[in-house]
mmCIF file with all atom_site columns, C-alpha atoms and ligand atoms in Angstrom:
data_model
loop_
_atom_site.group_PDB
_atom_site.id
_atom_site.type_symbol
_atom_site.label_atom_id
_atom_site.label_alt_id
_atom_site.label_comp_id
_atom_site.label_asym_id
_atom_site.label_entity_id
_atom_site.label_seq_id
_atom_site.pdbx_PDB_ins_code
_atom_site.Cartn_x
_atom_site.Cartn_y
_atom_site.Cartn_z
_atom_site.occupancy
_atom_site.B_iso_or_equiv
_atom_site.pdbx_formal_charge
_atom_site.auth_seq_id
_atom_site.auth_comp_id
_atom_site.auth_asym_id
_atom_site.auth_atom_id
_atom_site.pdbx_PDB_model_num
ATOM   1   C  CA  . UNK C 1 1   ? 20.607  -32.525 8.600  1.00 47.00 ? 277 UNK C CA  1
ATOM   2   C  CA  . UNK C 1 2   ? 20.979  -28.830 9.166  1.00 61.00 ? 278 UNK C CA  1
ATOM   3   C  CA  . UNK C 1 3   ? 21.208  -27.838 5.510  1.00 83.00 ? 279 UNK C CA  1
ATOM   4   C  CA  . UNK C 1 4   ? 17.679  -28.697 4.442  1.00 90.00 ? 280 UNK C CA  1
ATOM   5   C  CA  . UNK C 1 5   ? 14.446  -27.647 6.050  1.00 91.00 ? 281 UNK C CA  1
ATOM   6   C  CA  . UNK C 1 6   ? 10.789  -28.589 5.897  1.00 93.00 ? 282 UNK C CA  1
ATOM   7   C  CA  . UNK C 1 7   ? 8.648   -25.543 5.269  1.00 94.00 ? 283 UNK C CA  1
ATOM   8   C  CA  . UNK C 1 8   ? 4.877   -25.478 4.854  1.00 93.00 ? 284 UNK C CA  1
ATOM   9   C  CA  . UNK C 1 9   ? 3.586   -23.342 1.985  1.00 93.00 ? 285 UNK C CA  1
ATOM   10  C  CA  . UNK C 1 10  ? 1.570   -20.312 3.074  1.00 89.00 ? 286 UNK C CA  1
ATOM   11  C  CA  . UNK C 1 11  ? -0.751  -20.678 0.050  1.00 89.00 ? 287 UNK C CA  1
ATOM   12  C  CA  . UNK C 1 12  ? -1.700  -24.345 -0.185 1.00 91.00 ? 288 UNK C CA  1
ATOM   13  C  CA  . UNK C 1 13  ? -0.285  -25.876 3.006  1.00 90.00 ? 289 UNK C CA  1
ATOM   14  C  CA  . UNK C 1 14  ? 1.934   -28.355 1.151  1.00 93.00 ? 290 UNK C CA  1
ATOM   15  C  CA  . UNK C 1 15  ? 5.085   -29.464 2.917  1.00 94.00 ? 291 UNK C CA  1
ATOM   16  C  CA  . UNK C 1 16  ? 8.240   -28.507 1.025  1.00 95.00 ? 292 UNK C CA  1
ATOM   17  C  CA  . UNK C 1 17  ? 11.815  -29.564 1.625  1.00 94.00 ? 293 UNK C CA  1
ATOM   18  C  CA  . UNK C 1 18  ? 14.234  -26.732 0.952  1.00 93.00 ? 294 UNK C CA  1
ATOM   19  C  CA  . UNK C 1 19  ? 17.970  -26.223 1.252  1.00 92.00 ? 295 UNK C CA  1
ATOM   20  C  CA  . UNK C 1 20  ? 18.608  -23.641 3.961  1.00 88.00 ? 296 UNK C CA  1
ATOM   21  C  CA  . UNK C 1 21  ? 20.573  -21.560 1.466  1.00 88.00 ? 297 UNK C CA  1
ATOM   22  C  CA  . UNK C 1 22  ? 17.434  -21.137 -0.702 1.00 89.00 ? 298 UNK C CA  1
ATOM   23  C  CA  . UNK C 1 23  ? 15.264  -19.595 1.990  1.00 88.00 ? 299 UNK C CA  1
ATOM   24  C  CA  . UNK C 1 24  ? 16.305  -16.061 1.192  1.00 86.00 ? 300 UNK C CA  1
ATOM   25  C  CA  . UNK C 1 25  ? 15.659  -16.437 -2.581 1.00 88.00 ? 301 UNK C CA  1
ATOM   26  C  CA  . UNK C 1 26  ? 11.841  -16.310 -2.381 1.00 88.00 ? 302 UNK C CA  1
ATOM   27  C  CA  . UNK C 1 27  ? 11.419  -20.055 -3.014 1.00 93.00 ? 303 UNK C CA  1
ATOM   28  C  CA  . UNK C 1 28  ? 8.357   -21.406 -4.823 1.00 94.00 ? 304 UNK C CA  1
ATOM   29  C  CA  . UNK C 1 29  ? 6.162   -24.247 -3.606 1.00 95.00 ? 305 UNK C CA  1
ATOM   30  C  CA  . UNK C 1 30  ? 6.628   -27.589 -5.386 1.00 95.00 ? 306 UNK C CA  1
ATOM   31  C  CA  . UNK C 1 31  ? 2.884   -28.141 -5.410 1.00 96.00 ? 307 UNK C CA  1
ATOM   32  C  CA  . UNK C 1 32  ? 1.106   -24.854 -6.172 1.00 95.00 ? 308 UNK C CA  1
ATOM   33  C  CA  . UNK C 1 33  ? 4.166   -23.070 -7.690 1.00 94.00 ? 309 UNK C CA  1
ATOM   34  C  CA  . UNK C 1 34  ? 3.393   -19.914 -5.759 1.00 92.00 ? 310 UNK C CA  1
ATOM   35  C  CA  . UNK C 1 35  ? 5.904   -18.273 -3.481 1.00 91.00 ? 311 UNK C CA  1
ATOM   36  C  CA  . UNK C 1 36  ? 6.034   -20.209 -0.218 1.00 91.00 ? 312 UNK C CA  1
ATOM   37  C  CA  . UNK C 1 37  ? 6.368   -16.982 1.749  1.00 87.00 ? 313 UNK C CA  1
ATOM   38  C  CA  . UNK C 1 38  ? 3.769   -15.054 -0.272 1.00 78.00 ? 314 UNK C CA  1
ATOM   39  C  CA  . UNK C 1 39  ? 1.773   -14.429 2.880  1.00 78.00 ? 315 UNK C CA  1
ATOM   40  C  CA  . UNK C 1 40  ? 4.032   -13.168 5.602  1.00 84.00 ? 316 UNK C CA  1
ATOM   41  C  CA  . UNK C 1 41  ? 1.263   -13.720 8.154  1.00 94.00 ? 317 UNK C CA  1
ATOM   42  C  CA  . UNK C 1 42  ? -0.768  -16.923 8.035  1.00 94.00 ? 318 UNK C CA  1
ATOM   43  C  CA  . UNK C 1 43  ? -4.112  -17.392 9.769  1.00 94.00 ? 319 UNK C CA  1
ATOM   44  C  CA  . UNK C 1 44  ? -4.638  -20.842 11.220 1.00 95.00 ? 320 UNK C CA  1
ATOM   45  C  CA  . UNK C 1 45  ? -7.432  -22.576 13.095 1.00 96.00 ? 321 UNK C CA  1
ATOM   46  C  CA  . UNK C 1 46  ? -8.041  -25.876 14.905 1.00 97.00 ? 322 UNK C CA  1
ATOM   47  C  CA  . UNK C 1 47  ? -8.071  -27.810 11.622 1.00 95.00 ? 323 UNK C CA  1
ATOM   48  C  CA  . UNK C 1 48  ? -4.571  -26.906 10.455 1.00 94.00 ? 324 UNK C CA  1
ATOM   49  C  CA  . UNK C 1 49  ? -2.619  -25.498 13.417 1.00 96.00 ? 325 UNK C CA  1
ATOM   50  C  CA  . UNK C 1 50  ? -0.957  -28.720 14.593 1.00 96.00 ? 326 UNK C CA  1
ATOM   51  C  CA  . UNK C 1 51  ? 0.010   -29.753 11.098 1.00 94.00 ? 327 UNK C CA  1
ATOM   52  C  CA  . UNK C 1 52  ? 1.579   -26.376 10.420 1.00 94.00 ? 328 UNK C CA  1
ATOM   53  C  CA  . UNK C 1 53  ? 3.674   -26.192 13.571 1.00 95.00 ? 329 UNK C CA  1
ATOM   54  C  CA  . UNK C 1 54  ? 4.869   -29.800 13.182 1.00 94.00 ? 330 UNK C CA  1
ATOM   55  C  CA  . UNK C 1 55  ? 5.824   -29.345 9.523  1.00 92.00 ? 331 UNK C CA  1
ATOM   56  C  CA  . UNK C 1 56  ? 8.079   -26.321 9.721  1.00 92.00 ? 332 UNK C CA  1
ATOM   57  C  CA  . UNK C 1 57  ? 11.715  -26.375 10.696 1.00 93.00 ? 333 UNK C CA  1
ATOM   58  C  CA  . UNK C 1 58  ? 11.789  -22.616 11.125 1.00 93.00 ? 334 UNK C CA  1
ATOM   59  C  CA  . UNK C 1 59  ? 10.774  -20.965 14.388 1.00 95.00 ? 335 UNK C CA  1
ATOM   60  C  CA  . UNK C 1 60  ? 7.116   -19.929 14.373 1.00 97.00 ? 336 UNK C CA  1
ATOM   61  C  CA  . UNK C 1 61  ? 5.667   -17.068 16.353 1.00 97.00 ? 337 UNK C CA  1
ATOM   62  C  CA  . UNK C 1 62  ? 1.957   -17.322 17.023 1.00 98.00 ? 338 UNK C CA  1
ATOM   63  C  CA  . UNK C 1 63  ? -0.265  -14.401 17.973 1.00 98.00 ? 339 UNK C CA  1
ATOM   64  C  CA  . UNK C 1 64  ? -3.302  -15.667 19.891 1.00 98.00 ? 340 UNK C CA  1
ATOM   65  C  CA  . UNK C 1 65  ? -5.817  -12.871 19.563 1.00 97.00 ? 341 UNK C CA  1
ATOM   66  C  CA  . UNK C 1 66  ? -9.530  -12.100 19.776 1.00 97.00 ? 342 UNK C CA  1
ATOM   67  C  CA  . UNK C 1 67  ? -11.736 -9.578  18.009 1.00 95.00 ? 343 UNK C CA  1
ATOM   68  C  CA  . UNK C 1 68  ? -12.966 -8.017  21.283 1.00 95.00 ? 344 UNK C CA  1
ATOM   69  C  CA  . UNK C 1 69  ? -9.450  -7.330  22.541 1.00 95.00 ? 345 UNK C CA  1
ATOM   70  C  CA  . UNK C 1 70  ? -8.283  -3.714  22.126 1.00 95.00 ? 346 UNK C CA  1
ATOM   71  C  CA  . UNK C 1 71  ? -4.545  -4.370  22.597 1.00 95.00 ? 347 UNK C CA  1
ATOM   72  C  CA  . UNK C 1 72  ? -4.814  -7.081  19.899 1.00 96.00 ? 348 UNK C CA  1
ATOM   73  C  CA  . UNK C 1 73  ? -6.116  -4.550  17.374 1.00 95.00 ? 349 UNK C CA  1
ATOM   74  C  CA  . UNK C 1 74  ? -3.199  -2.257  18.141 1.00 95.00 ? 350 UNK C CA  1
ATOM   75  C  CA  . UNK C 1 75  ? -0.715  -5.080  17.961 1.00 97.00 ? 351 UNK C CA  1
ATOM   76  C  CA  . UNK C 1 76  ? -1.955  -6.478  14.610 1.00 96.00 ? 352 UNK C CA  1
ATOM   77  C  CA  . UNK C 1 77  ? -0.120  -3.915  12.411 1.00 96.00 ? 353 UNK C CA  1
ATOM   78  C  CA  . UNK C 1 78  ? 3.051   -4.327  14.490 1.00 97.00 ? 354 UNK C CA  1
ATOM   79  C  CA  . UNK C 1 79  ? 2.867   -8.087  13.952 1.00 97.00 ? 355 UNK C CA  1
ATOM   80  C  CA  . UNK C 1 80  ? 2.277   -7.611  10.215 1.00 95.00 ? 356 UNK C CA  1
ATOM   81  C  CA  . UNK C 1 81  ? 5.111   -5.098  9.771  1.00 95.00 ? 357 UNK C CA  1
ATOM   82  C  CA  . UNK C 1 82  ? 7.568   -7.107  11.825 1.00 96.00 ? 358 UNK C CA  1
ATOM   83  C  CA  . UNK C 1 83  ? 6.779   -10.235 9.805  1.00 94.00 ? 359 UNK C CA  1
ATOM   84  C  CA  . UNK C 1 84  ? 8.231   -8.651  6.679  1.00 92.00 ? 360 UNK C CA  1
ATOM   85  C  CA  . UNK C 1 85  ? 11.560  -8.172  8.494  1.00 92.00 ? 361 UNK C CA  1
ATOM   86  C  CA  . UNK C 1 86  ? 11.819  -11.860 9.373  1.00 93.00 ? 362 UNK C CA  1
ATOM   87  C  CA  . UNK C 1 87  ? 10.448  -13.315 6.139  1.00 86.00 ? 363 UNK C CA  1
ATOM   88  C  CA  . UNK C 1 88  ? 12.959  -16.145 5.741  1.00 86.00 ? 364 UNK C CA  1
ATOM   89  C  CA  . UNK C 1 89  ? 13.767  -16.555 9.443  1.00 91.00 ? 365 UNK C CA  1
ATOM   90  C  CA  . UNK C 1 90  ? 10.535  -16.820 11.420 1.00 95.00 ? 366 UNK C CA  1
ATOM   91  C  CA  . UNK C 1 91  ? 7.013   -17.803 10.332 1.00 95.00 ? 367 UNK C CA  1
ATOM   92  C  CA  . UNK C 1 92  ? 4.230   -15.556 11.604 1.00 96.00 ? 368 UNK C CA  1
ATOM   93  C  CA  . UNK C 1 93  ? 0.895   -17.092 12.485 1.00 97.00 ? 369 UNK C CA  1
ATOM   94  C  CA  . UNK C 1 94  ? -2.308  -15.621 13.858 1.00 97.00 ? 370 UNK C CA  1
ATOM   95  C  CA  . UNK C 1 95  ? -4.867  -17.686 15.716 1.00 98.00 ? 371 UNK C CA  1
ATOM   96  C  CA  . UNK C 1 96  ? -8.289  -16.252 16.460 1.00 97.00 ? 372 UNK C CA  1
ATOM   97  C  CA  . UNK C 1 97  ? -9.043  -17.733 19.881 1.00 97.00 ? 373 UNK C CA  1
ATOM   98  C  CA  . UNK C 1 98  ? -12.795 -17.316 19.404 1.00 96.00 ? 374 UNK C CA  1
ATOM   99  C  CA  . UNK C 1 99  ? -12.679 -19.683 16.437 1.00 96.00 ? 375 UNK C CA  1
ATOM   100 C  CA  . UNK C 1 100 ? -9.762  -21.934 17.355 1.00 97.00 ? 376 UNK C CA  1
ATOM   101 C  CA  . UNK C 1 101 ? -10.996 -22.724 20.851 1.00 97.00 ? 377 UNK C CA  1
ATOM   102 C  CA  . UNK C 1 102 ? -9.412  -26.177 20.997 1.00 97.00 ? 378 UNK C CA  1
ATOM   103 C  CA  . UNK C 1 103 ? -5.983  -24.845 20.118 1.00 98.00 ? 379 UNK C CA  1
ATOM   104 C  CA  . UNK C 1 104 ? -6.284  -21.981 22.598 1.00 98.00 ? 380 UNK C CA  1
ATOM   105 C  CA  . UNK C 1 105 ? -7.363  -24.435 25.315 1.00 98.00 ? 381 UNK C CA  1
ATOM   106 C  CA  . UNK C 1 106 ? -4.566  -26.861 24.481 1.00 97.00 ? 382 UNK C CA  1
ATOM   107 C  CA  . UNK C 1 107 ? -1.963  -24.170 25.168 1.00 97.00 ? 383 UNK C CA  1
ATOM   108 C  CA  . UNK C 1 108 ? -3.823  -22.709 28.135 1.00 97.00 ? 384 UNK C CA  1
ATOM   109 C  CA  . UNK C 1 109 ? -4.170  -19.256 26.615 1.00 97.00 ? 385 UNK C CA  1
ATOM   110 C  CA  . UNK C 1 110 ? -5.562  -17.097 29.421 1.00 93.00 ? 386 UNK C CA  1
ATOM   111 C  CA  . UNK C 1 111 ? -4.489  -13.621 28.474 1.00 94.00 ? 387 UNK C CA  1
ATOM   112 C  CA  . UNK C 1 112 ? -4.961  -12.069 25.077 1.00 96.00 ? 388 UNK C CA  1
ATOM   113 C  CA  . UNK C 1 113 ? -2.867  -11.322 23.177 1.00 97.00 ? 389 UNK C CA  1
ATOM   114 C  CA  . UNK C 1 114 ? -0.414  -14.110 23.938 1.00 98.00 ? 390 UNK C CA  1
ATOM   115 C  CA  . UNK C 1 115 ? 2.644   -14.647 21.784 1.00 98.00 ? 391 UNK C CA  1
ATOM   116 C  CA  . UNK C 1 116 ? 4.075   -18.152 21.639 1.00 98.00 ? 392 UNK C CA  1
ATOM   117 C  CA  . UNK C 1 117 ? 7.183   -19.299 19.833 1.00 98.00 ? 393 UNK C CA  1
ATOM   118 C  CA  . UNK C 1 118 ? 7.331   -22.865 18.513 1.00 97.00 ? 394 UNK C CA  1
ATOM   119 C  CA  . UNK C 1 119 ? 10.167  -24.841 16.986 1.00 95.00 ? 395 UNK C CA  1
ATOM   120 C  CA  . UNK C 1 120 ? 9.604   -28.342 15.596 1.00 91.00 ? 396 UNK C CA  1
ATOM   121 C  CA  . UNK C 1 121 ? 6.188   -28.475 17.205 1.00 93.00 ? 397 UNK C CA  1
ATOM   122 C  CA  . UNK C 1 122 ? 7.421   -27.595 20.692 1.00 96.00 ? 398 UNK C CA  1
ATOM   123 C  CA  . UNK C 1 123 ? 6.714   -24.411 22.576 1.00 97.00 ? 399 UNK C CA  1
ATOM   124 C  CA  . UNK C 1 124 ? 9.958   -22.558 23.318 1.00 96.00 ? 400 UNK C CA  1
ATOM   125 C  CA  . UNK C 1 125 ? 8.596   -19.565 25.136 1.00 96.00 ? 401 UNK C CA  1
ATOM   126 C  CA  . UNK C 1 126 ? 5.593   -17.319 25.524 1.00 97.00 ? 402 UNK C CA  1
ATOM   127 C  CA  . UNK C 1 127 ? 4.874   -13.706 26.271 1.00 96.00 ? 403 UNK C CA  1
ATOM   128 C  CA  . UNK C 1 128 ? 1.561   -12.357 27.477 1.00 96.00 ? 404 UNK C CA  1
ATOM   129 C  CA  . UNK C 1 129 ? 0.569   -8.909  26.279 1.00 94.00 ? 405 UNK C CA  1
ATOM   130 C  CA  . UNK C 1 130 ? 1.383   -6.803  23.257 1.00 94.00 ? 406 UNK C CA  1
ATOM   131 C  CA  . UNK C 1 131 ? 4.793   -5.294  22.575 1.00 95.00 ? 407 UNK C CA  1
ATOM   132 C  CA  . UNK C 1 132 ? 5.880   -2.317  20.548 1.00 95.00 ? 408 UNK C CA  1
ATOM   133 C  CA  . UNK C 1 133 ? 7.799   -2.997  17.382 1.00 95.00 ? 409 UNK C CA  1
ATOM   134 C  CA  . UNK C 1 134 ? 11.288  -2.499  18.780 1.00 96.00 ? 410 UNK C CA  1
ATOM   135 C  CA  . UNK C 1 135 ? 10.671  -4.777  21.752 1.00 96.00 ? 411 UNK C CA  1
ATOM   136 C  CA  . UNK C 1 136 ? 8.964   -7.356  19.578 1.00 97.00 ? 412 UNK C CA  1
ATOM   137 C  CA  . UNK C 1 137 ? 11.861  -7.320  17.091 1.00 97.00 ? 413 UNK C CA  1
ATOM   138 C  CA  . UNK C 1 138 ? 14.387  -7.667  19.912 1.00 96.00 ? 414 UNK C CA  1
ATOM   139 C  CA  . UNK C 1 139 ? 12.392  -10.481 21.492 1.00 96.00 ? 415 UNK C CA  1
ATOM   140 C  CA  . UNK C 1 140 ? 12.244  -12.375 18.197 1.00 95.00 ? 416 UNK C CA  1
ATOM   141 C  CA  . UNK C 1 141 ? 15.896  -11.880 17.362 1.00 94.00 ? 417 UNK C CA  1
ATOM   142 C  CA  . UNK C 1 142 ? 16.897  -14.441 19.976 1.00 91.00 ? 418 UNK C CA  1
ATOM   143 C  CA  . UNK C 1 143 ? 15.344  -17.182 17.823 1.00 88.00 ? 419 UNK C CA  1
HETATM 144 ZN ZN1 . LIG J 2 .   ? 1.855   -24.305 -2.160 1.00 82.47 ? 59  LIG J ZN1 1
#
């Protein structure tokens, strides 16, 4: 089945099944009726991270960050801006490693920021350190 995808709503976390052709039409959630992609960047923690990455058929890029990390602060607007370019292609997730310590430990996050790409719950690749927007966009385009 390549023509329908499971996508988790960015508002209520409900799992939606969507035809791939609908992704670019700003689809609404079957449960809360809001736009599924209303938040281009979603913040997750230990309680909902696993569920989110398992219940999305789109690639997901995760920014593991921390409030004390200078490069993370600089990278945050790049991450936000880039997310709007990939709205129906890649989900953008931020994980605060000070709060989501279990998740950070599970993936062995040692340097901050770390960017991980997941597909169907599996890690595809990771990149330690921030990127500028053009490098980040190029890096993501391969997914
Ligand atoms: Zn919803």
